Each structure stands twice: as C-alpha cells, then as structure tokens.
Amino acid sequence: MKGSLILFCLALGLSYTLPAQNCGNYYPMVEGATFEYTNYNKKGKKEGIAKYKVSEVNTSGDVTNATMSIELVDEEGKELYKTDYKFACTDNTVSIDYESLIPSSTLQQFKDMEIDVSGTDLELPNDLSVGQELPDANVAIKVSMNGINMNTTVDMINRKVEKKESVTTPAGTFDCYVIYNDNKMKAMMVNSTMGSRIWYSEGVGMVKQESYKKNGKIITSTVLTAFSK
C-alpha cells in the first residue's frame, strides 16, 4: 500500500457557542469550516490536494457529534474521490472515526474497489502537554476486487506528545504540539513499520504531517495550505 498512513488528523467544527467542556481544542468545532491540505512525495513533489469541510455538527447533552466531508483532487484539480467520516467530543476528548485513519493515497488507489473497514477510534485530548502518552488506535482494511480479497491492518502505537514548536506553512505560522507515533502495517505477506509526526495547533487542528522510513528519511508529507472557519 502506497502512502503515509496520514492520520486523519484534520480539522472539524461547530457554528455556535461551544459547551462548557470546550470540545475540540485541536479540532476547531465550527460548522462550515474548511481546510485544504497538500500532499507531497519524498522528493517534495506535489501529489494532490485533500479538501475537508465540517458539514454538520450536533450537540446532545455532553456529547458533540460532527461530520467531515472529504474531497480528493489530483495536482491538476481533477476530482478523484469523495467521502465523509464522523467524530465526537465528550469527556474532554475528541474521538475520530477509525475510517479516517486510511491514507488519502489509499483512498485514491482503491477508489474503484469495494472496501470494508473496521478498527478502534483515534482519541485526542483537548489538553495536551509535552511528554503525555496517548492511546493506541488501529484500522483493518479489506479490499475486494474481482472475487479477490486483500487484507491490510495498521496499528498506531507509541503515541506521545514530543514537544512544542512553531511551524510555518502557506496557510500561516502556528504554535504547535508535535505528536509522534509508529505505524505498523501488515498487508498480505508484507510487514512494515513507519514513524509519523503530526503538528497540531490549538484552534486550527492539524497543520503538518510527515511519515518516515526506519532510517528517518521522509516518505511523504502533508501541509495545511488554506483554511477558514
């Protein structure tokens, strides 16, 4: 499977006053919020754009639920894929639908095939601190094509808040927490492990993401290139 195992880590939202629990510090909850991410390969060449929009937000009691719409386009602006996923905020933690753990490059690769996805949701607390350890997450993907099944599992382990630092992208300059994790992938007869770092900014969400080989070299990267809320 080609791709960076891009953790769905992208911004979401709410158009009215937030509940007292202040849901979504790192997933800004503003209905109608939009986010554009540009994907690059290991050579820094642009490979496409992922456009996200918070299409719906509902609050019931202490739980806020939202839906994120996703559109993938190639470097020439041609639409490749459309989908959406859900996330929720409760008890000061955002839980992101495990389906969003599927890399955008994988969605593009399998866009004409039948895909079945299962797993455990990814959790991100509203209060982050350097050294904080975060729960693991995983996703299992079953792809069917012409009667042939291909199974892939991805485990996101060793999640930890590494540091704070400032990051500049075409969308601006942001103060971020950096979260590192290892991605263990099993696909057919192939097993691999890749490192990943995600830069989160309060009030914005994911600003940058990088995936690495074991030797530390970058495989792919994603940066926030535009957003509005």
Short mmCIF file of C-alpha atoms in Angstrom, two decimals:
data_model
loop_
_atom_site.label_atom_id
_atom_site.label_comp_id
_atom_site.label_asym_id
_atom_site.label_seq_id
_atom_site.Cartn_x
_atom_site.Cartn_y
_atom_site.Cartn_z
CA MET A 1 0.00 0.00 0.00
CA LYS A 2 1.44 3.32 -1.04
CA GLY A 3 1.11 6.23 1.31
CA SER A 4 1.95 7.94 4.53
CA LEU A 5 -0.69 6.50 6.80
CA ILE A 6 -1.91 10.02 7.16
CA LEU A 7 -3.77 10.11 10.44
CA PHE A 8 -6.98 11.60 9.75
CA CYS A 9 -5.86 14.33 11.95
CA LEU A 10 -7.71 17.11 10.30
CA ALA A 11 -9.87 19.88 11.50
CA LEU A 12 -13.57 19.82 12.30
CA GLY A 13 -16.20 22.13 13.77
CA LEU A 14 -19.22 23.91 15.33
CA SER A 15 -21.05 27.14 14.44
CA TYR A 16 -22.48 28.09 17.79
CA THR A 17 -21.21 28.64 21.33
CA LEU A 18 -19.30 25.57 22.50
CA PRO A 19 -20.45 23.61 25.56
CA ALA A 20 -18.70 24.12 28.88
CA GLN A 21 -16.36 21.17 28.24
CA ASN A 22 -14.79 23.23 25.42
CA CYS A 23 -14.79 20.39 22.92
CA GLY A 24 -12.32 20.31 20.11
CA ASN A 25 -9.37 22.49 21.11
CA TYR A 26 -7.35 20.80 18.37
CA TYR A 27 -10.33 20.07 16.14
CA PRO A 28 -11.97 23.51 15.90
CA MET A 29 -15.70 22.92 16.03
CA VAL A 30 -17.19 25.40 13.59
CA GLU A 31 -19.81 24.11 11.16
CA GLY A 32 -18.82 25.15 7.66
CA ALA A 33 -15.11 25.29 8.50
CA THR A 34 -12.91 24.30 5.54
CA PHE A 35 -9.35 23.00 5.40
CA GLU A 36 -7.09 22.32 2.43
CA TYR A 37 -4.08 20.02 2.71
CA THR A 38 -1.45 19.45 0.03
CA ASN A 39 0.31 16.07 -0.17
CA TYR A 40 3.96 15.74 -1.26
CA ASN A 41 6.13 12.72 -2.07
CA LYS A 42 9.61 12.03 -0.69
CA LYS A 43 11.14 14.33 -3.29
CA GLY A 44 8.86 17.20 -2.32
CA LYS A 45 6.77 16.90 -5.48
CA LYS A 46 3.09 17.78 -5.14
CA GLU A 47 0.88 14.70 -5.42
CA GLY A 48 -2.58 16.11 -4.82
CA ILE A 49 -4.87 18.04 -2.51
CA ALA A 50 -7.32 16.92 0.18
CA LYS A 51 -10.22 19.30 0.86
CA TYR A 52 -12.11 18.95 4.15
CA LYS A 53 -15.31 20.64 5.25
CA VAL A 54 -17.25 20.32 8.51
CA SER A 55 -20.67 19.62 7.02
CA GLU A 56 -22.75 19.01 10.15
CA VAL A 57 -22.49 19.47 13.93
CA ASN A 58 -25.00 18.38 16.58
CA THR A 59 -24.82 18.60 20.37
CA SER A 60 -26.87 16.45 22.73
CA GLY A 61 -26.13 16.77 26.42
CA ASP A 62 -22.38 16.45 26.95
CA VAL A 63 -21.68 14.93 23.53
CA THR A 64 -20.93 16.86 20.34
CA ASN A 65 -21.05 14.89 17.07
CA ALA A 66 -19.83 16.16 13.73
CA THR A 67 -19.43 15.01 10.14
CA MET A 68 -16.45 15.85 7.95
CA SER A 69 -16.76 15.80 4.15
CA ILE A 70 -13.61 14.98 2.18
CA GLU A 71 -12.76 15.57 -1.46
CA LEU A 72 -9.50 14.39 -3.02
CA VAL A 73 -8.21 16.03 -6.19
CA ASP A 74 -5.05 15.46 -8.19
CA GLU A 75 -2.38 18.05 -8.93
CA GLU A 76 -4.41 19.26 -11.91
CA GLY A 77 -7.58 19.75 -9.87
CA LYS A 78 -9.41 16.65 -11.14
CA GLU A 79 -11.70 15.06 -8.54
CA LEU A 80 -10.54 11.59 -7.52
CA TYR A 81 -12.69 10.63 -4.57
CA LYS A 82 -15.40 11.89 -2.21
CA THR A 83 -16.38 10.56 1.19
CA ASP A 84 -17.08 11.63 4.76
CA TYR A 85 -16.42 10.44 8.29
CA LYS A 86 -17.69 11.20 11.78
CA PHE A 87 -16.12 12.24 15.05
CA ALA A 88 -17.36 13.05 18.53
CA CYS A 89 -16.27 15.09 21.53
CA THR A 90 -17.10 14.00 25.06
CA ASP A 91 -15.37 14.00 28.45
CA ASN A 92 -12.77 16.49 27.19
CA THR A 93 -11.62 14.11 24.42
CA VAL A 94 -12.19 14.06 20.67
CA SER A 95 -12.69 10.59 19.18
CA ILE A 96 -12.11 10.34 15.44
CA ASP A 97 -13.76 7.64 13.35
CA TYR A 98 -11.17 4.94 12.62
CA GLU A 99 -12.09 5.11 8.93
CA SER A 100 -10.33 8.46 8.79
CA LEU A 101 -7.05 6.65 9.53
CA ILE A 102 -6.98 5.44 5.93
CA PRO A 103 -4.34 7.41 4.00
CA SER A 104 -5.71 9.68 1.29
CA SER A 105 -3.35 7.98 -1.16
CA THR A 106 -5.02 4.64 -0.34
CA LEU A 107 -8.48 6.06 -0.97
CA GLN A 108 -7.23 7.16 -4.37
CA GLN A 109 -5.61 3.80 -5.13
CA PHE A 110 -8.74 1.80 -4.25
CA LYS A 111 -11.38 4.25 -5.45
CA ASP A 112 -12.89 1.73 -7.91
CA MET A 113 -12.91 -1.22 -5.49
CA GLU A 114 -15.12 -2.41 -2.63
CA ILE A 115 -13.60 -1.52 0.75
CA ASP A 116 -14.63 -2.80 4.21
CA VAL A 117 -13.07 -1.01 7.19
CA SER A 118 -13.05 -1.82 10.92
CA GLY A 119 -10.97 -0.73 13.91
CA THR A 120 -10.75 1.42 17.04
CA ASP A 121 -11.23 5.18 17.06
CA LEU A 122 -8.33 7.57 17.46
CA GLU A 123 -8.51 9.76 20.57
CA LEU A 124 -7.06 13.22 21.08
CA PRO A 125 -7.45 15.01 24.45
CA ASN A 126 -8.32 18.71 24.48
CA ASP A 127 -5.49 19.32 26.95
CA LEU A 128 -2.04 18.34 25.63
CA SER A 129 1.32 18.54 27.40
CA VAL A 130 4.87 17.59 26.44
CA GLY A 131 5.64 14.00 27.46
CA GLN A 132 1.98 12.97 27.52
CA GLU A 133 1.27 9.42 26.28
CA LEU A 134 -1.85 8.85 24.15
CA PRO A 135 -3.98 5.73 23.49
CA ASP A 136 -3.17 3.45 20.56
CA ALA A 137 -5.54 3.09 17.60
CA ASN A 138 -5.90 0.69 14.71
CA VAL A 139 -7.70 0.14 11.43
CA ALA A 140 -8.25 -3.01 9.34
CA ILE A 141 -8.98 -2.72 5.61
CA LYS A 142 -10.45 -5.46 3.42
CA VAL A 143 -10.39 -4.71 -0.29
CA SER A 144 -12.39 -6.84 -2.74
CA MET A 145 -11.79 -6.85 -6.49
CA ASN A 146 -12.98 -9.48 -8.96
CA GLY A 147 -13.50 -12.01 -6.18
CA ILE A 148 -10.04 -11.50 -4.70
CA ASN A 149 -9.70 -10.19 -1.13
CA MET A 150 -6.72 -8.19 0.12
CA ASN A 151 -6.41 -7.56 3.86
CA THR A 152 -4.41 -4.78 5.47
CA THR A 153 -4.10 -3.74 9.12
CA VAL A 154 -2.50 -0.61 10.51
CA ASP A 155 -1.70 -0.18 14.20
CA MET A 156 -0.86 3.28 15.52
CA ILE A 157 1.26 2.71 18.61
CA ASN A 158 3.71 4.56 20.87
CA ARG A 159 1.73 7.79 20.55
CA LYS A 160 3.36 10.55 22.56
CA VAL A 161 3.44 14.36 22.68
CA GLU A 162 7.10 15.08 21.84
CA LYS A 163 7.47 18.83 22.00
CA LYS A 164 6.11 22.28 21.18
CA GLU A 165 7.36 24.31 18.25
CA SER A 166 6.35 26.93 15.71
CA VAL A 167 5.57 25.81 12.15
CA THR A 168 5.12 27.92 9.02
CA THR A 169 3.05 26.72 6.04
CA PRO A 170 1.37 28.55 3.14
CA ALA A 171 -1.62 28.99 5.50
CA GLY A 172 0.42 30.91 8.09
CA THR A 173 2.62 30.43 11.16
CA PHE A 174 1.29 28.30 14.02
CA ASP A 175 2.37 27.29 17.52
CA CYS A 176 2.01 23.50 17.63
CA TYR A 177 2.27 20.40 19.75
CA VAL A 178 4.11 17.62 17.92
CA ILE A 179 2.74 14.09 18.34
CA TYR A 180 4.87 11.12 17.30
CA ASN A 181 3.68 7.57 16.71
CA ASP A 182 4.76 4.36 15.00
CA ASN A 183 2.57 2.87 12.27
CA LYS A 184 2.80 -0.93 11.98
CA MET A 185 1.29 -2.20 8.75
CA LYS A 186 0.53 -5.78 7.72
CA ALA A 187 -0.53 -6.36 4.12
CA MET A 188 -0.59 -9.83 2.59
CA MET A 189 2.98 -11.13 3.11
CA VAL A 190 4.48 -7.73 3.81
CA ASN A 191 5.06 -6.22 7.26
CA SER A 192 6.46 -2.72 7.74
CA THR A 193 6.84 -0.04 10.38
CA MET A 194 6.94 3.69 9.71
CA GLY A 195 7.23 6.66 12.00
CA SER A 196 4.84 9.61 11.83
CA ARG A 197 4.76 13.10 13.27
CA ILE A 198 1.74 15.40 13.33
CA TRP A 199 1.80 19.08 14.22
CA TYR A 200 -1.41 20.27 15.94
CA SER A 201 -2.27 23.90 16.59
CA GLU A 202 -4.97 24.95 19.04
CA GLY A 203 -7.98 26.40 17.25
CA VAL A 204 -6.77 25.12 13.87
CA GLY A 205 -6.12 21.37 14.08
CA MET A 206 -3.53 19.51 12.03
CA VAL A 207 -1.02 21.86 10.41
CA LYS A 208 1.57 19.40 9.15
CA GLN A 209 2.25 15.66 8.94
CA GLU A 210 5.33 13.66 7.98
CA SER A 211 5.94 9.92 7.60
CA TYR A 212 9.40 8.37 7.84
CA LYS A 213 11.38 5.28 6.96
CA LYS A 214 13.24 3.46 9.74
CA ASN A 215 16.34 5.48 8.86
CA GLY A 216 14.44 8.72 9.48
CA LYS A 217 14.13 9.79 5.84
CA ILE A 218 10.80 11.38 4.88
CA ILE A 219 8.47 9.21 2.79
CA THR A 220 5.58 11.63 2.37
CA SER A 221 4.40 14.88 3.89
CA THR A 222 1.17 16.86 4.16
CA VAL A 223 0.81 20.56 4.99
CA LEU A 224 -2.11 22.88 5.63
CA THR A 225 -2.28 25.27 2.68
CA ALA A 226 -5.59 27.05 3.39
CA PHE A 227 -8.37 27.15 5.99
CA SER A 228 -11.37 29.20 7.03
CA LYS A 229 -13.88 28.95 9.86
#
